[in-house]
Amino acid sequence: MKFGGTSVGKPERMHQVSQLITADDESKIVVLSALSGTTNNLVEIGNAMATNNKAEAKQLIEKLENHYKDFVTQLLKTESGLQSAGRVLQEHFEFLYIILRISFSESLNRDILAQGELLSTKLFSIYLTENNIDHALLPALEFMTIDAYDEPQVGAIKVKLAQQLKQHSDKKLFITQGYICRNARGEVDNLKRGGSDYSASLIAAAINASVCEIWTDIDGMHNNDPRIVNKTFAIEQLSFEEAAELAYFGAKILHPASIWPAQFYNVPVRLLNTMEPSAKGTLIAEKAGSVGVKAVAAKDGITAIRVKSSRMLLAYGFLRKVFEVFEKYRTSIDMITTSEVAVSVTIDNDVNLKEIIKELEPFGTVEIDTNHTIVSIVGNEIAETKDVMKKLFDAIEPIPVRMVSYGGSRHNVSLLINRSYKDQTLQLLNAGLFGL
Ligand code: ASP
Ligand code: MG
């Protein structure tokens, strides 16, 4: 069971989480995020440190410390609970104050970012103890590891997690940190923003769990972005493939990498709402449940690159040469379309864009469009479903579309549009595809 930041962000929410995890007596591992807002605050502290703005960093740390002091006085009732929490706060905030006095580095920054999950789990553990709920706290830094390519390996995690669990063979309830891990150099690292979902699915895969429950503040994966369109509904069931496409192409509810471990080890994933525990939520499993369009998602910050060459494109080996450039810069491609004279690709990571352009230039004219959005229409067998394509293109008739990708999988049609058309496109598709 994984609980996100808002699910643990208030003392009364932690109380609710304690009820949810003790509702039955099946053994379980509970993965917690940092309290909502904390990781953002830690990012700010890191940024202030990185720019040598120590006064600002100090202020931010003090503000955060006060927030936690308030939090524990509301959360805990007993003298011993408050004392334990006081020691935890002292330990972690002392660490933050110490870093003000040492020189900043990227690895130190990752230590800063790790404080949120360490604090949330330790405070929650004290709360459970205060309420006589038997449990053990598992240190994620002892079992959640990533390799030299920053990839977690379920096999390695499984072995180390089993060792941790063996030390508490009398326990049925375990609490651990999401997000944080140890890298191949042995340093504290993390699974990127929103990574607690990923932690949960890796753990579920490693222990061959019967289910991986992701508890958030919304009642499942929705058919469209509720922040942009008026009417949306929760999807009952998705296949792993559909969920992976949606998470990758912009559905914020789930970290995109969190699907593969569950899929590979065939652990069903349930997206549930802490604020409304009896709501059905979304089940992600091997089977798609139904046929047709399920949802629309959008991913911003996309750069499109067009390489135009009348001479080279006809030749075999051209695409390989183009792709090799992206491989060299470890930049993954999201969409591809080709024509007789040009190939267009999109990337979401333009850190190495300058170098990539330079290496593509010998192949032909290179054109760049920044600030684009991929809108993905995801569903089961949409290619075979009657009228989907017609409805889709009728719906977006007023929108200039830069690229279309169709047929790559049976679950997805993707459109590339200028970011400025995003809201309108999502609204038009909500009407055209879902009648909303
Ligand atoms: N606390 C981390 C973040 O805010 C990880 C997570 O919540 O999943 O990104
Ligand atoms: Mg999240």
Short mmCIF file of C-alpha atoms and ligand atoms in Angstrom, two decimals:
data_model
loop_
_atom_site.label_atom_id
_atom_site.label_comp_id
_atom_site.label_asym_id
_atom_site.label_seq_id
_atom_site.Cartn_x
_atom_site.Cartn_y
_atom_site.Cartn_z
CA MET A 1 0.00 0.00 0.00
CA LYS A 2 1.50 3.32 -1.05
CA PHE A 3 0.25 6.63 0.33
CA GLY A 4 1.14 9.88 -1.41
CA GLY A 5 1.99 13.25 0.08
CA THR A 6 -1.54 14.52 0.57
CA SER A 7 -2.54 11.20 2.19
CA VAL A 8 0.01 11.80 4.96
CA GLY A 9 0.21 15.59 4.81
CA LYS A 10 -2.04 16.30 7.80
CA PRO A 11 -2.20 14.64 11.22
CA GLU A 12 -5.81 13.56 10.62
CA ARG A 13 -4.76 11.99 7.31
CA MET A 14 -2.10 9.94 9.05
CA HIS A 15 -4.83 8.79 11.41
CA GLN A 16 -6.90 7.74 8.41
CA VAL A 17 -3.93 5.89 6.89
CA SER A 18 -3.47 3.99 10.13
CA GLN A 19 -7.09 2.85 9.88
CA LEU A 20 -6.75 1.81 6.24
CA ILE A 21 -3.64 -0.27 6.84
CA THR A 22 -5.17 -2.04 9.83
CA ALA A 23 -8.58 -2.68 8.24
CA ASP A 24 -7.65 -6.34 7.72
CA ASP A 25 -4.83 -8.42 9.13
CA GLU A 26 -3.14 -9.46 5.92
CA SER A 27 0.56 -8.78 6.05
CA LYS A 28 1.58 -5.72 4.09
CA ILE A 29 4.32 -3.26 3.30
CA VAL A 30 3.27 0.38 3.49
CA VAL A 31 5.22 2.87 1.39
CA LEU A 32 4.98 6.54 2.31
CA SER A 33 5.81 9.72 0.42
CA ALA A 34 7.01 12.83 2.18
CA LEU A 35 4.31 15.11 3.65
CA SER A 36 2.80 17.16 0.84
CA GLY A 37 4.96 20.17 0.01
CA THR A 38 8.05 18.89 1.77
CA THR A 39 9.95 17.64 -1.28
CA ASN A 40 9.26 20.94 -3.02
CA ASN A 41 10.63 22.74 0.04
CA LEU A 42 13.72 20.53 0.03
CA VAL A 43 14.23 21.29 -3.68
CA GLU A 44 14.09 25.00 -2.81
CA ILE A 45 16.59 24.52 0.00
CA GLY A 46 18.90 22.66 -2.39
CA ASN A 47 18.55 25.41 -4.99
CA ALA A 48 19.35 28.09 -2.44
CA MET A 49 22.41 26.10 -1.37
CA ALA A 50 23.49 25.54 -4.97
CA THR A 51 23.45 29.28 -5.60
CA ASN A 52 25.28 29.88 -2.33
CA ASN A 53 22.32 31.72 -0.88
CA LYS A 54 22.83 30.47 2.66
CA ALA A 55 20.62 33.04 4.38
CA GLU A 56 17.67 31.99 2.25
CA ALA A 57 18.42 28.29 2.75
CA LYS A 58 18.52 28.85 6.52
CA GLN A 59 15.18 30.64 6.46
CA LEU A 60 13.60 27.85 4.45
CA ILE A 61 14.93 25.21 6.85
CA GLU A 62 13.57 27.13 9.84
CA LYS A 63 10.18 27.43 8.22
CA LEU A 64 10.09 23.72 7.46
CA GLU A 65 11.18 22.89 10.99
CA ASN A 66 8.33 24.95 12.43
CA HIS A 67 5.89 23.18 10.17
CA TYR A 68 7.06 19.81 11.49
CA LYS A 69 7.00 20.99 15.11
CA ASP A 70 3.35 21.96 14.66
CA PHE A 71 2.62 18.74 12.87
CA VAL A 72 3.90 16.49 15.65
CA THR A 73 2.16 18.40 18.41
CA GLN A 74 -1.09 17.81 16.58
CA LEU A 75 -0.28 14.22 15.66
CA LEU A 76 0.90 12.85 18.98
CA LYS A 77 -0.60 12.80 22.45
CA THR A 78 1.72 10.97 24.79
CA GLU A 79 4.80 12.37 26.44
CA SER A 80 6.96 9.53 25.15
CA GLY A 81 5.61 9.89 21.61
CA LEU A 82 6.37 13.61 21.63
CA GLN A 83 9.82 12.94 22.99
CA SER A 84 10.61 10.39 20.28
CA ALA A 85 9.33 12.77 17.60
CA GLY A 86 11.42 15.58 19.09
CA ARG A 87 14.52 13.41 18.72
CA VAL A 88 13.64 12.57 15.09
CA LEU A 89 13.13 16.23 14.21
CA GLN A 90 16.34 17.15 15.97
CA GLU A 91 18.32 14.53 14.05
CA HIS A 92 17.03 15.51 10.61
CA PHE A 93 16.97 19.26 11.05
CA GLU A 94 20.42 19.20 12.62
CA PHE A 95 21.57 17.53 9.42
CA LEU A 96 19.97 20.28 7.35
CA TYR A 97 21.59 23.01 9.47
CA ILE A 98 24.97 21.28 9.19
CA ILE A 99 24.85 21.32 5.40
CA LEU A 100 24.66 25.09 5.58
CA ARG A 101 28.23 24.95 6.71
CA ILE A 102 29.68 22.53 4.18
CA SER A 103 30.21 22.93 0.47
CA PHE A 104 27.37 22.00 -1.82
CA SER A 105 27.45 19.05 -4.20
CA GLU A 106 24.94 17.08 -6.23
CA SER A 107 25.26 14.10 -3.94
CA LEU A 108 24.67 16.30 -0.92
CA ASN A 109 21.59 17.64 -2.67
CA ARG A 110 20.21 14.11 -2.94
CA ASP A 111 20.80 13.69 0.79
CA ILE A 112 18.72 16.82 1.33
CA LEU A 113 15.91 15.47 -0.87
CA ALA A 114 15.84 12.22 1.09
CA GLN A 115 14.87 13.93 4.36
CA GLY A 116 11.16 14.14 3.48
CA GLU A 117 10.47 10.42 3.29
CA LEU A 118 12.76 9.70 6.25
CA LEU A 119 10.76 12.15 8.35
CA SER A 120 7.29 11.04 7.25
CA THR A 121 7.95 7.35 7.90
CA LYS A 122 9.65 7.88 11.24
CA LEU A 123 6.86 10.15 12.50
CA PHE A 124 4.20 7.76 11.26
CA SER A 125 5.98 4.89 13.00
CA ILE A 126 5.94 6.83 16.28
CA TYR A 127 2.24 7.49 15.77
CA LEU A 128 1.58 3.78 15.22
CA THR A 129 3.55 2.88 18.33
CA GLU A 130 1.59 5.42 20.33
CA ASN A 131 -1.57 3.68 19.18
CA ASN A 132 -0.24 0.20 19.97
CA ILE A 133 -0.14 -0.86 16.33
CA ASP A 134 2.55 -3.48 15.99
CA HIS A 135 4.86 -2.85 13.02
CA ALA A 136 8.46 -2.56 11.86
CA LEU A 137 10.12 0.31 10.04
CA LEU A 138 12.17 -0.92 7.06
CA PRO A 139 15.01 1.33 5.86
CA ALA A 140 14.57 1.71 2.08
CA LEU A 141 18.21 2.75 1.78
CA GLU A 142 19.15 -0.81 2.78
CA PHE A 143 17.23 -2.54 -0.01
CA MET A 144 16.08 -0.09 -2.71
CA THR A 145 19.08 0.15 -5.02
CA ILE A 146 19.72 1.38 -8.55
CA ASP A 147 22.51 0.22 -10.84
CA ALA A 148 25.20 2.23 -12.63
CA TYR A 149 22.60 3.30 -15.24
CA ASP A 150 20.25 4.48 -12.47
CA GLU A 151 17.96 1.51 -13.14
CA PRO A 152 16.44 -0.47 -10.28
CA GLN A 153 16.80 -4.25 -10.60
CA VAL A 154 13.99 -6.23 -8.99
CA GLY A 155 16.28 -9.25 -8.47
CA ALA A 156 18.75 -7.27 -6.36
CA ILE A 157 15.99 -5.51 -4.43
CA LYS A 158 14.31 -8.85 -3.73
CA VAL A 159 17.40 -10.33 -2.08
CA LYS A 160 18.08 -7.31 0.11
CA LEU A 161 14.44 -6.80 1.04
CA ALA A 162 14.14 -10.44 2.06
CA GLN A 163 17.10 -9.94 4.40
CA GLN A 164 15.38 -6.95 5.99
CA LEU A 165 12.09 -8.81 6.37
CA LYS A 166 13.84 -11.80 7.94
CA GLN A 167 14.95 -9.61 10.83
CA HIS A 168 11.29 -9.08 11.76
CA SER A 169 9.75 -12.50 11.20
CA ASP A 170 7.24 -11.84 14.00
CA LYS A 171 5.76 -8.80 12.23
CA LYS A 172 2.96 -8.45 9.68
CA LEU A 173 3.00 -4.72 9.09
CA PHE A 174 5.97 -2.89 7.62
CA ILE A 175 6.46 0.81 6.93
CA THR A 176 9.06 2.07 4.50
CA GLN A 177 10.13 5.12 2.51
CA GLY A 178 9.13 5.67 -1.08
CA TYR A 179 11.29 7.64 -3.52
CA ILE A 180 14.69 7.19 -1.86
CA CYS A 181 17.29 4.62 -2.82
CA ARG A 182 21.00 3.97 -2.91
CA ASN A 183 22.93 4.25 -6.17
CA ALA A 184 25.76 2.12 -7.52
CA ARG A 185 28.31 4.37 -5.80
CA GLY A 186 26.63 3.69 -2.48
CA GLU A 187 25.30 7.24 -2.17
CA VAL A 188 21.77 8.26 -1.22
CA ASP A 189 19.78 8.81 -4.41
CA ASN A 190 16.13 8.86 -5.52
CA LEU A 191 13.76 7.51 -8.15
CA LYS A 192 12.92 10.99 -9.49
CA ARG A 193 9.97 13.19 -8.57
CA GLY A 194 6.82 11.22 -7.91
CA GLY A 195 9.00 8.13 -7.46
CA SER A 196 7.16 6.66 -4.48
CA ASP A 197 4.78 4.93 -6.89
CA TYR A 198 7.80 3.33 -8.50
CA SER A 199 9.13 2.23 -5.09
CA ALA A 200 5.76 0.62 -4.35
CA SER A 201 5.57 -1.32 -7.58
CA LEU A 202 9.21 -2.46 -7.29
CA ILE A 203 8.53 -3.68 -3.77
CA ALA A 204 5.28 -5.36 -4.85
CA ALA A 205 7.20 -7.13 -7.63
CA ALA A 206 10.05 -8.09 -5.29
CA ILE A 207 7.76 -9.74 -2.72
CA ASN A 208 5.31 -11.06 -5.31
CA ALA A 209 2.48 -9.17 -3.61
CA SER A 210 -1.14 -10.06 -4.30
CA VAL A 211 -1.85 -6.41 -5.12
CA CYS A 212 -0.09 -3.05 -5.25
CA GLU A 213 -2.41 -0.34 -3.96
CA ILE A 214 -1.59 3.28 -4.81
CA TRP A 215 -3.59 5.55 -2.49
CA THR A 216 -3.87 9.15 -3.65
CA ASP A 217 -6.31 12.04 -3.41
CA ILE A 218 -8.33 11.22 -6.52
CA ASP A 219 -10.62 8.27 -7.18
CA GLY A 220 -8.50 6.62 -9.86
CA MET A 221 -7.17 7.35 -13.33
CA HIS A 222 -9.55 9.69 -15.16
CA ASN A 223 -10.53 9.70 -18.82
CA ASN A 224 -9.15 13.22 -19.26
CA ASP A 225 -7.31 15.89 -17.29
CA PRO A 226 -9.75 17.17 -14.62
CA ARG A 227 -7.76 20.39 -14.28
CA ILE A 228 -8.51 21.29 -17.89
CA VAL A 229 -11.87 19.81 -18.83
CA ASN A 230 -15.06 20.16 -16.84
CA LYS A 231 -16.37 16.64 -16.80
CA THR A 232 -14.24 13.55 -16.30
CA PHE A 233 -14.84 10.11 -14.84
CA ALA A 234 -12.65 7.45 -13.23
CA ILE A 235 -11.75 4.52 -15.48
CA GLU A 236 -12.72 1.16 -13.98
CA GLN A 237 -10.10 -1.03 -15.57
CA LEU A 238 -7.00 -0.65 -17.70
CA SER A 239 -4.47 -3.10 -19.06
CA PHE A 240 -0.85 -2.61 -18.05
CA GLU A 241 -0.11 -1.41 -21.59
CA GLU A 242 -2.86 1.19 -21.53
CA ALA A 243 -1.83 2.41 -18.08
CA ALA A 244 1.80 2.62 -19.16
CA GLU A 245 0.86 4.73 -22.18
CA LEU A 246 -1.30 7.03 -20.06
CA ALA A 247 1.27 7.44 -17.30
CA TYR A 248 4.02 8.04 -19.83
CA PHE A 249 1.98 10.47 -21.89
CA GLY A 250 0.98 12.71 -19.06
CA ALA A 251 -1.53 11.24 -16.61
CA LYS A 252 -0.11 12.73 -13.41
CA ILE A 253 -1.59 10.18 -11.06
CA LEU A 254 1.12 7.57 -11.60
CA HIS A 255 4.89 7.70 -12.08
CA PRO A 256 5.46 6.44 -15.66
CA ALA A 257 8.07 3.85 -14.73
CA SER A 258 5.87 2.29 -12.07
CA ILE A 259 3.99 0.05 -14.49
CA TRP A 260 6.76 -2.23 -15.75
CA PRO A 261 7.63 -4.00 -12.48
CA ALA A 262 3.96 -4.73 -11.82
CA GLN A 263 3.44 -5.87 -15.40
CA PHE A 264 6.56 -8.02 -15.56
CA TYR A 265 5.78 -9.75 -12.28
CA ASN A 266 2.04 -9.66 -12.94
CA VAL A 267 0.97 -7.84 -9.79
CA PRO A 268 -2.35 -6.02 -10.25
CA VAL A 269 -2.25 -2.33 -9.36
CA ARG A 270 -5.18 -0.53 -7.78
CA LEU A 271 -5.45 3.26 -7.75
CA LEU A 272 -7.52 4.26 -4.74
CA ASN A 273 -8.66 7.43 -3.01
CA THR A 274 -7.68 8.01 0.62
CA MET A 275 -10.44 10.60 0.99
CA GLU A 276 -13.05 8.16 -0.33
CA PRO A 277 -11.81 4.66 0.51
CA SER A 278 -14.96 2.89 -0.61
CA ALA A 279 -14.81 4.29 -4.16
CA LYS A 280 -13.92 1.64 -6.72
CA GLY A 281 -10.87 3.39 -8.14
CA THR A 282 -9.01 2.00 -11.14
CA LEU A 283 -7.75 -1.54 -11.53
CA ILE A 284 -4.67 -2.01 -13.72
CA ALA A 285 -4.19 -5.62 -14.68
CA GLU A 286 -3.30 -7.92 -17.55
CA LYS A 287 -6.74 -7.57 -19.13
CA ALA A 288 -8.07 -4.30 -20.48
CA GLY A 289 -11.61 -4.91 -19.30
CA SER A 290 -13.32 -3.34 -22.30
CA VAL A 291 -12.73 -2.37 -25.90
CA GLY A 292 -12.50 1.19 -27.25
CA VAL A 293 -11.13 4.56 -26.21
CA LYS A 294 -10.42 4.81 -22.49
CA ALA A 295 -8.68 8.08 -21.94
CA VAL A 296 -6.87 11.11 -23.24
CA ALA A 297 -3.65 12.42 -21.70
CA ALA A 298 -1.27 15.22 -22.54
CA LYS A 299 2.44 15.67 -22.02
CA ASP A 300 4.00 19.14 -22.25
CA GLY A 301 7.55 20.29 -22.81
CA ILE A 302 8.01 18.42 -26.06
CA THR A 303 10.56 19.38 -28.69
CA ALA A 304 10.05 18.24 -32.27
CA ILE A 305 13.03 17.74 -34.53
CA ARG A 306 12.69 17.42 -38.30
CA VAL A 307 15.57 16.21 -40.45
CA LYS A 308 14.97 16.93 -44.12
CA SER A 309 17.06 15.34 -46.80
CA SER A 310 16.11 14.52 -50.34
CA ARG A 311 19.31 12.61 -50.90
CA MET A 312 19.77 10.51 -47.78
CA LEU A 313 16.31 9.46 -46.78
CA LEU A 314 15.86 7.01 -49.61
CA ALA A 315 19.01 5.23 -48.59
CA TYR A 316 18.87 2.39 -46.13
CA GLY A 317 20.72 3.05 -42.92
CA PHE A 318 19.56 6.66 -42.73
CA LEU A 319 17.19 6.13 -39.80
CA ARG A 320 19.83 4.16 -37.95
CA LYS A 321 22.25 7.05 -38.26
CA VAL A 322 19.65 9.49 -37.01
CA PHE A 323 18.71 7.29 -34.05
CA GLU A 324 22.33 6.68 -33.17
CA VAL A 325 22.71 10.38 -32.42
CA PHE A 326 19.90 10.19 -29.85
CA GLU A 327 21.30 7.01 -28.39
CA LYS A 328 24.71 8.61 -27.99
CA TYR A 329 23.14 11.37 -25.89
CA ARG A 330 20.91 8.96 -23.94
CA THR A 331 17.86 10.89 -25.13
CA SER A 332 14.76 8.84 -25.71
CA ILE A 333 12.41 9.48 -28.61
CA ASP A 334 8.65 9.58 -27.97
CA MET A 335 7.10 9.95 -31.42
CA ILE A 336 8.37 9.29 -34.94
CA THR A 337 6.89 10.04 -38.35
CA THR A 338 8.55 9.71 -41.71
CA SER A 339 7.93 10.88 -45.24
CA GLU A 340 9.87 10.44 -48.43
CA VAL A 341 12.03 13.47 -47.74
CA ALA A 342 12.03 13.94 -43.99
CA VAL A 343 11.82 12.31 -40.61
CA SER A 344 10.34 13.96 -37.52
CA VAL A 345 10.94 12.82 -33.97
CA THR A 346 10.02 14.23 -30.58
CA ILE A 347 11.98 14.31 -27.35
CA ASP A 348 11.04 15.46 -23.85
CA ASN A 349 14.56 15.98 -22.62
CA ASP A 350 16.41 18.73 -24.44
CA VAL A 351 19.46 18.88 -22.15
CA ASN A 352 21.66 17.77 -25.05
CA LEU A 353 19.68 19.42 -27.84
CA LYS A 354 22.56 21.59 -29.04
CA GLU A 355 24.90 18.62 -29.46
CA ILE A 356 22.16 16.54 -31.07
CA ILE A 357 21.42 19.24 -33.66
CA LYS A 358 25.10 19.57 -34.44
CA GLU A 359 25.43 15.86 -35.10
CA LEU A 360 22.24 15.72 -37.18
CA GLU A 361 23.18 18.62 -39.43
CA PRO A 362 25.42 16.59 -41.77
CA PHE A 363 22.32 14.50 -42.67
CA GLY A 364 20.24 17.45 -43.97
CA THR A 365 18.32 20.51 -42.84
CA VAL A 366 17.36 20.35 -39.15
CA GLU A 367 14.25 22.19 -37.94
CA ILE A 368 13.30 22.51 -34.28
CA ASP A 369 9.87 23.25 -32.76
CA THR A 370 9.88 23.76 -29.02
CA ASN A 371 7.04 24.06 -26.51
CA HIS A 372 4.84 21.41 -28.05
CA THR A 373 2.46 18.97 -26.40
CA ILE A 374 1.77 15.32 -27.15
CA VAL A 375 -1.89 14.44 -26.79
CA SER A 376 -2.39 10.70 -26.56
CA ILE A 377 -5.63 8.88 -27.07
CA VAL A 378 -5.36 5.56 -25.30
CA GLY A 379 -7.62 2.56 -25.37
CA ASN A 380 -7.98 -1.09 -26.13
CA GLU A 381 -7.88 -2.15 -29.78
CA ILE A 382 -8.72 1.38 -30.85
CA ALA A 383 -7.43 0.67 -34.34
CA GLU A 384 -10.16 -1.96 -34.76
CA THR A 385 -12.90 0.02 -33.05
CA LYS A 386 -15.39 1.45 -35.46
CA ASP A 387 -15.38 5.20 -36.08
CA VAL A 388 -12.69 6.07 -33.56
CA MET A 389 -10.44 7.73 -36.11
CA LYS A 390 -13.30 9.56 -37.74
CA LYS A 391 -14.62 10.86 -34.41
CA LEU A 392 -11.15 11.85 -33.36
CA PHE A 393 -10.29 13.88 -36.42
CA ASP A 394 -13.77 15.38 -36.66
CA ALA A 395 -13.41 16.52 -33.05
CA ILE A 396 -10.07 18.26 -33.51
CA GLU A 397 -10.95 19.81 -36.86
CA PRO A 398 -9.90 23.38 -35.84
CA ILE A 399 -6.52 22.30 -34.42
CA PRO A 400 -3.31 22.44 -36.48
CA VAL A 401 -1.60 19.11 -35.89
CA ARG A 402 2.19 18.93 -36.27
CA MET A 403 2.56 15.13 -36.13
CA VAL A 404 0.33 12.06 -35.91
CA SER A 405 1.47 8.68 -34.71
CA TYR A 406 -0.82 5.74 -35.20
CA GLY A 407 -0.30 2.01 -35.37
CA GLY A 408 2.77 1.82 -33.15
CA SER A 409 0.66 -0.11 -30.69
CA ARG A 410 -2.96 -1.18 -30.69
CA HIS A 411 -3.59 1.09 -27.73
CA ASN A 412 -2.56 4.53 -28.78
CA VAL A 413 -2.94 7.39 -31.24
CA SER A 414 -0.72 10.37 -30.52
CA LEU A 415 -0.97 13.90 -31.83
CA LEU A 416 1.67 16.58 -31.56
CA ILE A 417 0.32 20.10 -31.24
CA ASN A 418 1.59 23.48 -30.17
CA ARG A 419 1.23 23.86 -26.38
CA SER A 420 -1.11 26.82 -26.93
CA TYR A 421 -3.77 24.46 -28.37
CA LYS A 422 -3.61 21.95 -25.53
CA ASP A 423 -6.64 22.97 -23.47
CA GLN A 424 -8.84 23.36 -26.51
CA THR A 425 -7.74 19.98 -27.89
CA LEU A 426 -8.48 18.17 -24.62
CA GLN A 427 -11.90 19.82 -24.43
CA LEU A 428 -12.75 18.99 -28.04
CA LEU A 429 -11.70 15.37 -27.55
CA ASN A 430 -13.74 15.12 -24.36
CA ALA A 431 -16.78 16.13 -26.38
CA GLY A 432 -15.99 14.14 -29.52
CA LEU A 433 -14.84 10.88 -27.95
CA PHE A 434 -16.74 10.75 -24.67
CA GLY A 435 -19.74 12.95 -25.40
CA LEU A 436 -18.90 15.10 -22.37
N1 ASP B 1 8.21 12.96 -2.27
C1 ASP B 1 8.61 12.72 -3.64
C2 ASP B 1 8.08 13.81 -4.54
O1 ASP B 1 7.39 14.71 -4.08
C3 ASP B 1 8.21 11.37 -4.13
C4 ASP B 1 6.71 11.13 -4.20
O2 ASP B 1 5.93 11.81 -3.56
O3 ASP B 1 6.33 10.20 -4.89
O4 ASP B 1 8.38 13.82 -5.70
MG MG B 2 2.66 11.09 -6.95
#
